[in-house]
Amino acid sequence: MMAEVILEVEGLKQYFEISEELTIKAVDGVSFKIHDGEVFGLVGETGCGKSTIARAVSGIYRPTAGRILYRGLDTSERKVHETMRRECQMIFQDSGAALNPRMTVEKIIQEPLKLNGLTGGSDAASDGVQSMLQKVGMDSMYMTKYPTELSGGQRQRVAIARSLIINPKLVIADEPIASLDISIQAQIINLFRELQSAAGFSFLFIAHDLSVVRYISNRTGVMLHGRLVELAETEELFENPVHPYTRSLLSAIHVPDPLYERNKVFSEYDTGQQLGEEFVEKSPGHFVLEG
Ligand SMILES: Nc1ncnc2c1ncn2[C@@H]1O[C@H](COP(=O)(O)OP(=O)(O)OP(=O)(O)O)[C@@H](O)[C@H]1O
Ligand SMILES: [Mg+2]
């Protein structure tokens, strides 16, 4: 039995007209679904259109073509968009850096509750903030601190706490670890994993790095030049990659297994070549761009 679909991106195209001669096709016909409680990973090189998808989903752009459905309803309708806004949270690479420097950690985490009219008594709200802070691995002594008094990793934890305090149904994280030190990245990924499995929200997780996505997502889509070139359950994608671009990404990953590393064949893919037209289901749930 499949869980219900919470988010569907259907034939999305997002073009930017730069001048009469130049239109950037940032997203050029992308479709995927995210089910309740599922972690969907989206990967691909810089400029392939990942953030544009995240922004289109959150309603910042009006799609050039295609639709974004939330629980089966078109988000171009105001009511549906508003429901989605209430139930969906976004986390960015620089969310931690963008925290209001004049607010304490407590006020920052509390703010979404206030904005959504969800503060009961202020004691209850304060307890909620404290327990959220603990869930992201920070001691309650940080409640009274200001963002400038925290490290980059701690600020991103606060941003995550702020996003999760209203129990979102869907979380969209656009490269949420990219600006952190390597040593901190693993901690934050672990944190996301724990929080997602405890709270059970659906999760669109965007990253450059396939190895990060492998660790966190149930299904993974690989993007190139505004298109999805391959989409499959994550383990299937890693075990049976079909598209040469996916293969080249996989061959670039370091796997901490000497036998695997010794037998690894580097595969190069010329990203300048023409992409196929048809997204074909090669085996159940495993789609590849062909033609
Ligand atoms: N608002 C915009 N106006 C014009 N062009 C844009 C706009 N937003 C994105 N683009 C272009 O669309 C393409 C896709 O950009 P996008 O930011 O979605 O890529 P990305 O996959 O998120 O890259 P990165 O990994 O670097 O974050 C790029 O060529 C980018 O320059
Ligand atoms: Mg981006």
XYZ file of C-alpha atoms in Angstrom, residues 61-225:
165
model
C 7.139 31.918 -9.237
C 4.158 31.343 -11.435
C 5.060 28.284 -13.536
C 5.688 28.862 -17.239
C 3.898 25.542 -17.742
C 2.756 22.643 -15.611
C 1.167 22.489 -12.193
C 2.047 22.060 -8.552
C -0.516 20.076 -6.617
C -0.751 19.964 -2.844
C -2.833 17.002 -1.672
C -4.199 16.771 -5.188
C -5.264 20.423 -5.372
C -3.752 23.050 -7.657
C -1.643 25.514 -5.672
C -2.346 28.250 -8.214
C -5.626 28.577 -6.322
C -5.229 30.999 -3.462
C -6.893 28.819 -0.817
C -4.748 25.824 -1.672
C -1.627 27.986 -1.674
C -2.535 29.318 1.772
C -3.117 25.837 3.190
C 0.203 24.748 1.816
C 1.947 27.805 3.255
C 0.621 26.947 6.694
C 1.660 23.312 6.471
C 4.953 23.600 4.655
C 8.315 24.985 5.797
C 11.461 25.823 3.869
C 15.042 25.677 5.049
C 17.831 27.182 2.968
C 21.585 27.010 2.866
C 21.741 30.397 4.578
C 18.741 30.086 6.913
C 21.057 30.137 9.913
C 22.848 33.239 8.685
C 19.552 35.028 8.003
C 18.212 34.822 11.567
C 17.159 38.170 13.009
C 20.245 39.400 14.917
C 18.117 41.422 17.347
C 16.055 38.487 18.584
C 16.996 35.902 21.180
C 16.955 32.233 20.225
C 13.750 31.837 22.228
C 11.976 34.617 20.323
C 13.257 33.344 16.990
C 11.935 29.840 17.520
C 8.675 31.167 18.936
C 7.972 33.505 16.036
C 6.263 31.029 13.666
C 3.878 30.068 16.485
C 2.930 33.715 16.868
C 2.624 34.294 13.133
C 0.251 31.339 12.966
C -1.699 32.365 16.069
C -0.624 29.197 17.868
C 0.774 30.578 21.128
C -1.256 29.351 24.071
C -0.010 30.866 27.316
C 3.497 32.253 26.990
C 4.706 29.648 29.518
C 3.403 26.879 27.280
C 5.068 28.535 24.294
C 8.307 28.805 26.222
C 8.170 25.106 27.160
C 7.556 24.278 23.506
C 10.589 26.287 22.452
C 12.723 24.629 25.098
C 11.756 21.130 24.029
C 12.254 22.029 20.345
C 15.694 23.379 21.165
C 16.528 20.098 22.864
C 15.283 18.153 19.852
C 17.812 19.966 17.675
C 20.527 19.092 20.167
C 20.928 22.387 22.011
C 20.807 23.077 25.707
C 18.103 25.389 27.057
C 20.799 27.835 28.176
C 20.844 28.993 24.539
C 17.304 30.385 24.843
C 18.615 33.795 25.870
C 21.492 33.972 23.361
C 21.572 36.022 20.168
C 22.522 34.584 16.758
C 25.913 36.352 16.790
C 26.809 34.393 19.927
C 26.357 31.061 18.118
C 28.470 29.033 15.692
C 27.295 28.449 12.109
C 26.158 24.928 12.964
C 24.240 26.145 16.021
C 22.558 28.872 13.980
C 21.424 26.313 11.419
C 20.075 24.151 14.269
C 18.077 27.141 15.497
C 16.759 27.717 11.959
C 15.705 24.067 11.825
C 13.998 24.331 15.224
C 12.194 27.435 13.992
C 10.921 25.568 10.937
C 9.760 22.502 12.836
C 8.063 24.175 15.809
C 4.729 24.342 13.976
C 4.831 20.631 13.044
C 4.932 21.077 9.269
C 3.497 18.333 7.051
C 6.070 19.032 4.373
C 9.602 20.376 4.725
C 11.629 21.618 1.777
C 15.343 21.934 2.491
C 17.462 23.489 -0.251
C 21.106 22.524 0.367
C 20.678 23.043 4.117
C 24.212 21.933 4.946
C 26.137 23.439 2.031
C 27.493 26.439 3.914
C 28.589 24.490 7.001
C 32.001 23.046 7.816
C 32.440 19.463 6.640
C 32.671 18.230 10.228
C 29.335 19.873 11.071
C 27.566 18.690 7.897
C 27.365 15.077 9.073
C 25.907 16.174 12.418
C 23.184 18.223 10.768
C 22.309 15.457 8.312
C 22.003 13.039 11.240
C 19.813 15.570 12.966
C 17.529 15.842 9.925
C 17.259 12.080 9.798
C 16.323 11.803 13.457
C 13.846 14.664 13.312
C 12.190 13.343 10.167
C 11.751 9.838 11.515
C 10.438 11.154 14.846
C 8.000 13.700 13.376
C 7.229 11.853 10.137
C 6.944 14.909 7.909
C 7.341 14.587 4.156
C 10.674 15.936 3.040
C 12.047 17.370 -0.177
C 15.782 17.355 0.365
C 17.966 19.129 -2.203
C 21.709 18.557 -2.388
C 24.687 18.568 -4.735
C 26.025 15.424 -3.283
C 24.616 11.982 -4.021
C 26.264 10.469 -0.968
C 24.327 12.840 1.298
C 21.066 12.027 -0.410
C 21.724 8.305 -0.216
C 21.891 8.563 3.514
C 18.621 10.396 3.970
C 16.181 9.830 1.102
C 13.792 7.006 0.216
C 13.653 8.034 -3.429
C 16.030 10.150 -5.430
C 15.757 12.223 -8.590
C 18.843 13.213 -10.577
C 18.644 16.495 -12.494
C 20.605 17.877 -15.405
C 19.904 21.063 -17.406
